[in-house]
Amino acid sequence: AIEELYGWTPVMYKQYVVSSAVAREKLREYLSFHAPFNKTAATQAAAVYAQVKSGEESFENLAKKYSEHAYALNGGDLGNIRRGEQDEAIELAAFSLETGSISDILHTKYGYHILQVLEKEEVEGQEQVHVRQIFIAGPSVDTVITDELKRYRVGVWVPGWCWNAATGRVEAS
């Protein structure tokens, strides 16, 4: 189908799409765990966590205010999660916490997560956990690359990637 649509062989698809996606994910993980790049997100997560622990405002309201994902509007309500659906750190925390508990700050390649377990149940023999989340995003790959290129005024050529001036993003070529 790819050959029919794009005229690409499987090797070309791997070169243009798969290897670029893998490189982008590895860079995302590196940036998320590299202090100079994730300092702002780490500081924000710590400040929000302090507010959560103070109990002065509900977890739901704090998620609406600070969370950076689509579930923020619903107070961070992710609904029921099952094993194998989330990042390993999130899953481990969600299934090990007691109902009503709040996790420590969890750090993944995506950013920082604070979970609240609302309830646990078994559905069709499978354990499920109803979770709320506050998510503080890690550094954006595109933003970091753009900022670094501007800072050093360097042109970089990376096979399979190009600068799109119209969007201000590094994209697979």
mmCIF file of C-alpha atoms in Angstrom:
data_model
loop_
_atom_site.group_PDB
_atom_site.id
_atom_site.type_symbol
_atom_site.label_atom_id
_atom_site.label_comp_id
_atom_site.label_asym_id
_atom_site.label_seq_id
_atom_site.Cartn_x
_atom_site.Cartn_y
_atom_site.Cartn_z
ATOM 1 C CA ALA A 1 0.000 0.000 0.000
ATOM 2 C CA ILE A 2 2.859 2.394 0.801
ATOM 3 C CA GLU A 3 4.496 1.647 -2.515
ATOM 4 C CA GLU A 4 1.193 2.252 -4.259
ATOM 5 C CA LEU A 5 0.497 5.516 -2.405
ATOM 6 C CA TYR A 6 3.999 7.015 -2.244
ATOM 7 C CA GLY A 7 6.125 4.997 -4.618
ATOM 8 C CA TRP A 8 8.314 3.895 -1.691
ATOM 9 C CA THR A 9 9.827 0.477 -1.203
ATOM 10 C CA PRO A 10 9.782 -0.994 2.331
ATOM 11 C CA VAL A 11 13.436 0.048 2.693
ATOM 12 C CA MET A 12 12.583 3.631 1.734
ATOM 13 C CA TYR A 13 9.659 3.666 4.198
ATOM 14 C CA LYS A 14 11.993 2.517 6.959
ATOM 15 C CA GLN A 15 14.546 5.165 6.001
ATOM 16 C CA TYR A 16 12.114 8.081 5.675
ATOM 17 C CA VAL A 17 9.555 7.293 8.346
ATOM 18 C CA VAL A 18 10.558 4.635 10.853
ATOM 19 C CA SER A 19 14.150 5.714 11.480
ATOM 20 C CA SER A 20 13.062 9.366 11.789
ATOM 21 C CA ALA A 21 10.334 8.469 14.287
ATOM 22 C CA VAL A 22 12.732 6.355 16.340
ATOM 23 C CA ALA A 23 15.336 9.143 16.347
ATOM 24 C CA ARG A 24 12.707 11.668 17.441
ATOM 25 C CA GLU A 25 11.570 9.436 20.343
ATOM 26 C CA LYS A 26 15.157 8.900 21.486
ATOM 27 C CA LEU A 27 15.747 12.649 21.391
ATOM 28 C CA ARG A 28 12.502 13.275 23.328
ATOM 29 C CA GLU A 29 13.646 10.851 26.027
ATOM 30 C CA TYR A 30 17.116 12.400 26.205
ATOM 31 C CA LEU A 31 15.683 15.921 26.546
ATOM 32 C CA SER A 32 13.168 14.864 29.193
ATOM 33 C CA PHE A 33 15.894 13.420 31.411
ATOM 34 C CA HIS A 34 18.586 16.029 30.715
ATOM 35 C CA ALA A 35 18.458 18.748 33.383
ATOM 36 C CA PRO A 36 19.305 21.809 31.285
ATOM 37 C CA PHE A 37 16.374 21.097 28.984
ATOM 38 C CA ASN A 38 13.746 19.905 31.480
ATOM 39 C CA LYS A 39 14.468 22.361 34.292
ATOM 40 C CA THR A 40 11.358 24.473 33.654
ATOM 41 C CA ALA A 41 9.027 21.466 33.540
ATOM 42 C CA ALA A 42 10.622 19.951 36.672
ATOM 43 C CA THR A 43 10.211 23.212 38.583
ATOM 44 C CA GLN A 44 6.580 23.524 37.458
ATOM 45 C CA ALA A 45 5.826 19.918 38.449
ATOM 46 C CA ALA A 46 7.335 20.445 41.920
ATOM 47 C CA ALA A 47 5.285 23.623 42.438
ATOM 48 C CA VAL A 48 2.049 21.920 41.372
ATOM 49 C CA TYR A 49 2.841 18.872 43.518
ATOM 50 C CA ALA A 50 3.287 21.150 46.549
ATOM 51 C CA GLN A 51 -0.187 22.578 45.892
ATOM 52 C CA VAL A 52 -1.641 19.078 45.558
ATOM 53 C CA LYS A 53 -0.090 18.007 48.852
ATOM 54 C CA SER A 54 -1.287 21.160 50.645
ATOM 55 C CA GLY A 55 -4.888 20.098 49.991
ATOM 56 C CA GLU A 56 -6.010 23.713 49.722
ATOM 57 C CA GLU A 57 -7.453 23.087 46.280
ATOM 58 C CA SER A 58 -8.917 19.909 44.804
ATOM 59 C CA PHE A 59 -6.837 17.673 42.573
ATOM 60 C CA GLU A 60 -9.495 18.119 39.908
ATOM 61 C CA ASN A 61 -9.202 21.935 39.922
ATOM 62 C CA LEU A 62 -5.401 21.809 39.907
ATOM 63 C CA ALA A 63 -5.534 19.460 36.906
ATOM 64 C CA LYS A 64 -7.814 21.912 35.098
ATOM 65 C CA LYS A 65 -5.389 24.763 35.843
ATOM 66 C CA TYR A 66 -2.020 23.164 35.238
ATOM 67 C CA SER A 67 -2.314 19.937 33.283
ATOM 68 C CA GLU A 68 -1.041 19.985 29.711
ATOM 69 C CA HIS A 69 -3.069 17.269 28.034
ATOM 70 C CA ALA A 70 -6.503 16.800 26.524
ATOM 71 C CA TYR A 71 -7.945 15.449 29.796
ATOM 72 C CA ALA A 72 -7.261 18.694 31.658
ATOM 73 C CA LEU A 73 -10.729 20.035 30.868
ATOM 74 C CA ASN A 74 -12.191 16.981 32.646
ATOM 75 C CA GLY A 75 -10.104 17.592 35.749
ATOM 76 C CA GLY A 76 -7.419 15.210 34.526
ATOM 77 C CA ASP A 77 -9.807 12.242 34.508
ATOM 78 C CA LEU A 78 -8.207 9.499 32.395
ATOM 79 C CA GLY A 79 -11.010 7.065 33.134
ATOM 80 C CA ASN A 80 -10.236 3.415 33.784
ATOM 81 C CA ILE A 81 -6.837 2.130 32.723
ATOM 82 C CA ARG A 82 -5.804 -1.494 32.356
ATOM 83 C CA ARG A 83 -2.366 -3.032 32.459
ATOM 84 C CA GLY A 84 -0.376 -2.457 29.299
ATOM 85 C CA GLU A 85 -2.100 0.780 28.319
ATOM 86 C CA GLN A 86 0.190 3.355 29.932
ATOM 87 C CA ASP A 87 3.878 4.067 30.372
ATOM 88 C CA GLU A 88 5.411 1.556 32.790
ATOM 89 C CA ALA A 89 6.027 4.150 35.553
ATOM 90 C CA ILE A 90 2.426 5.369 35.396
ATOM 91 C CA GLU A 91 1.040 1.859 35.381
ATOM 92 C CA LEU A 92 3.193 0.759 38.307
ATOM 93 C CA ALA A 93 2.103 3.724 40.412
ATOM 94 C CA ALA A 94 -1.574 3.507 39.467
ATOM 95 C CA PHE A 95 -1.889 -0.177 40.312
ATOM 96 C CA SER A 96 0.154 0.011 43.522
ATOM 97 C CA LEU A 97 -1.561 3.046 45.103
ATOM 98 C CA GLU A 98 -4.569 2.703 47.374
ATOM 99 C CA THR A 99 -7.903 4.225 46.381
ATOM 100 C CA GLY A 100 -7.870 7.941 47.192
ATOM 101 C CA SER A 101 -4.069 8.100 47.187
ATOM 102 C CA ILE A 102 -1.905 10.533 45.272
ATOM 103 C CA SER A 103 1.370 9.488 43.692
ATOM 104 C CA ASP A 104 4.720 11.161 44.001
ATOM 105 C CA ILE A 105 5.867 13.021 40.900
ATOM 106 C CA LEU A 106 6.462 10.460 38.155
ATOM 107 C CA HIS A 107 9.000 11.324 35.472
ATOM 108 C CA THR A 108 8.666 9.728 32.030
ATOM 109 C CA LYS A 109 10.049 10.572 28.618
ATOM 110 C CA TYR A 110 6.871 12.600 28.066
ATOM 111 C CA GLY A 111 7.227 14.799 31.143
ATOM 112 C CA TYR A 112 5.983 14.796 34.729
ATOM 113 C CA HIS A 113 2.846 13.092 36.007
ATOM 114 C CA ILE A 114 0.971 13.251 39.306
ATOM 115 C CA LEU A 115 -1.750 10.629 39.691
ATOM 116 C CA GLN A 116 -4.781 10.323 41.913
ATOM 117 C CA VAL A 117 -6.408 6.909 42.174
ATOM 118 C CA LEU A 118 -10.179 7.291 42.344
ATOM 119 C CA GLU A 119 -11.211 3.642 42.455
ATOM 120 C CA LYS A 120 -10.125 0.123 41.622
ATOM 121 C CA GLU A 121 -12.305 -2.594 40.199
ATOM 122 C CA GLU A 122 -12.166 -5.842 38.306
ATOM 123 C CA VAL A 123 -14.007 -6.044 35.003
ATOM 124 C CA GLU A 124 -14.208 -9.367 33.164
ATOM 125 C CA GLY A 125 -11.340 -10.710 35.254
ATOM 126 C CA GLN A 126 -9.064 -7.761 34.524
ATOM 127 C CA GLU A 127 -8.011 -5.235 37.158
ATOM 128 C CA GLN A 128 -8.740 -1.613 36.266
ATOM 129 C CA VAL A 129 -7.845 1.619 38.000
ATOM 130 C CA HIS A 130 -9.801 4.869 37.625
ATOM 131 C CA VAL A 131 -7.192 7.651 37.581
ATOM 132 C CA ARG A 132 -6.899 11.427 37.431
ATOM 133 C CA GLN A 133 -3.644 12.927 36.225
ATOM 134 C CA ILE A 134 -1.856 16.241 36.272
ATOM 135 C CA PHE A 135 0.620 16.255 33.405
ATOM 136 C CA ILE A 136 3.426 18.753 32.922
ATOM 137 C CA ALA A 137 4.941 18.232 29.466
ATOM 138 C CA GLY A 138 8.651 17.725 29.008
ATOM 139 C CA PRO A 139 10.622 19.791 26.540
ATOM 140 C CA SER A 140 9.389 19.890 22.953
ATOM 141 C CA VAL A 141 11.838 18.378 20.487
ATOM 142 C CA ASP A 142 11.004 21.038 17.886
ATOM 143 C CA THR A 143 11.340 23.921 20.340
ATOM 144 C CA VAL A 144 14.673 22.712 21.702
ATOM 145 C CA ILE A 145 16.150 22.192 18.244
ATOM 146 C CA THR A 146 14.904 25.592 17.077
ATOM 147 C CA ASP A 147 16.181 27.380 20.186
ATOM 148 C CA GLU A 148 19.569 25.683 19.996
ATOM 149 C CA LEU A 149 19.969 26.522 16.310
ATOM 150 C CA LYS A 150 19.072 30.158 16.998
ATOM 151 C CA ARG A 151 21.359 30.299 20.028
ATOM 152 C CA TYR A 152 24.404 28.990 18.205
ATOM 153 C CA ARG A 153 23.422 30.273 14.757
ATOM 154 C CA VAL A 154 24.435 26.936 13.339
ATOM 155 C CA GLY A 155 23.100 25.155 10.336
ATOM 156 C CA VAL A 156 22.827 21.427 10.887
ATOM 157 C CA TRP A 157 22.182 18.811 8.261
ATOM 158 C CA VAL A 158 20.680 15.568 9.503
ATOM 159 C CA PRO A 159 19.774 12.880 6.983
ATOM 160 C CA GLY A 160 16.013 12.485 6.801
ATOM 161 C CA TRP A 161 15.259 15.836 8.509
ATOM 162 C CA CYS A 162 14.793 19.355 7.180
ATOM 163 C CA TRP A 163 13.804 22.785 8.468
ATOM 164 C CA ASN A 164 10.378 24.010 7.425
ATOM 165 C CA ALA A 165 10.548 27.814 7.735
ATOM 166 C CA ALA A 166 6.797 28.133 7.183
ATOM 167 C CA THR A 167 5.937 26.066 10.263
ATOM 168 C CA GLY A 168 9.088 26.756 12.286
ATOM 169 C CA ARG A 169 9.562 23.032 12.781
ATOM 170 C CA VAL A 170 12.101 20.370 12.031
ATOM 171 C CA GLU A 171 10.352 17.732 9.942
ATOM 172 C CA ALA A 172 11.128 14.462 8.243
ATOM 173 C CA SER A 173 12.039 15.106 4.646
#
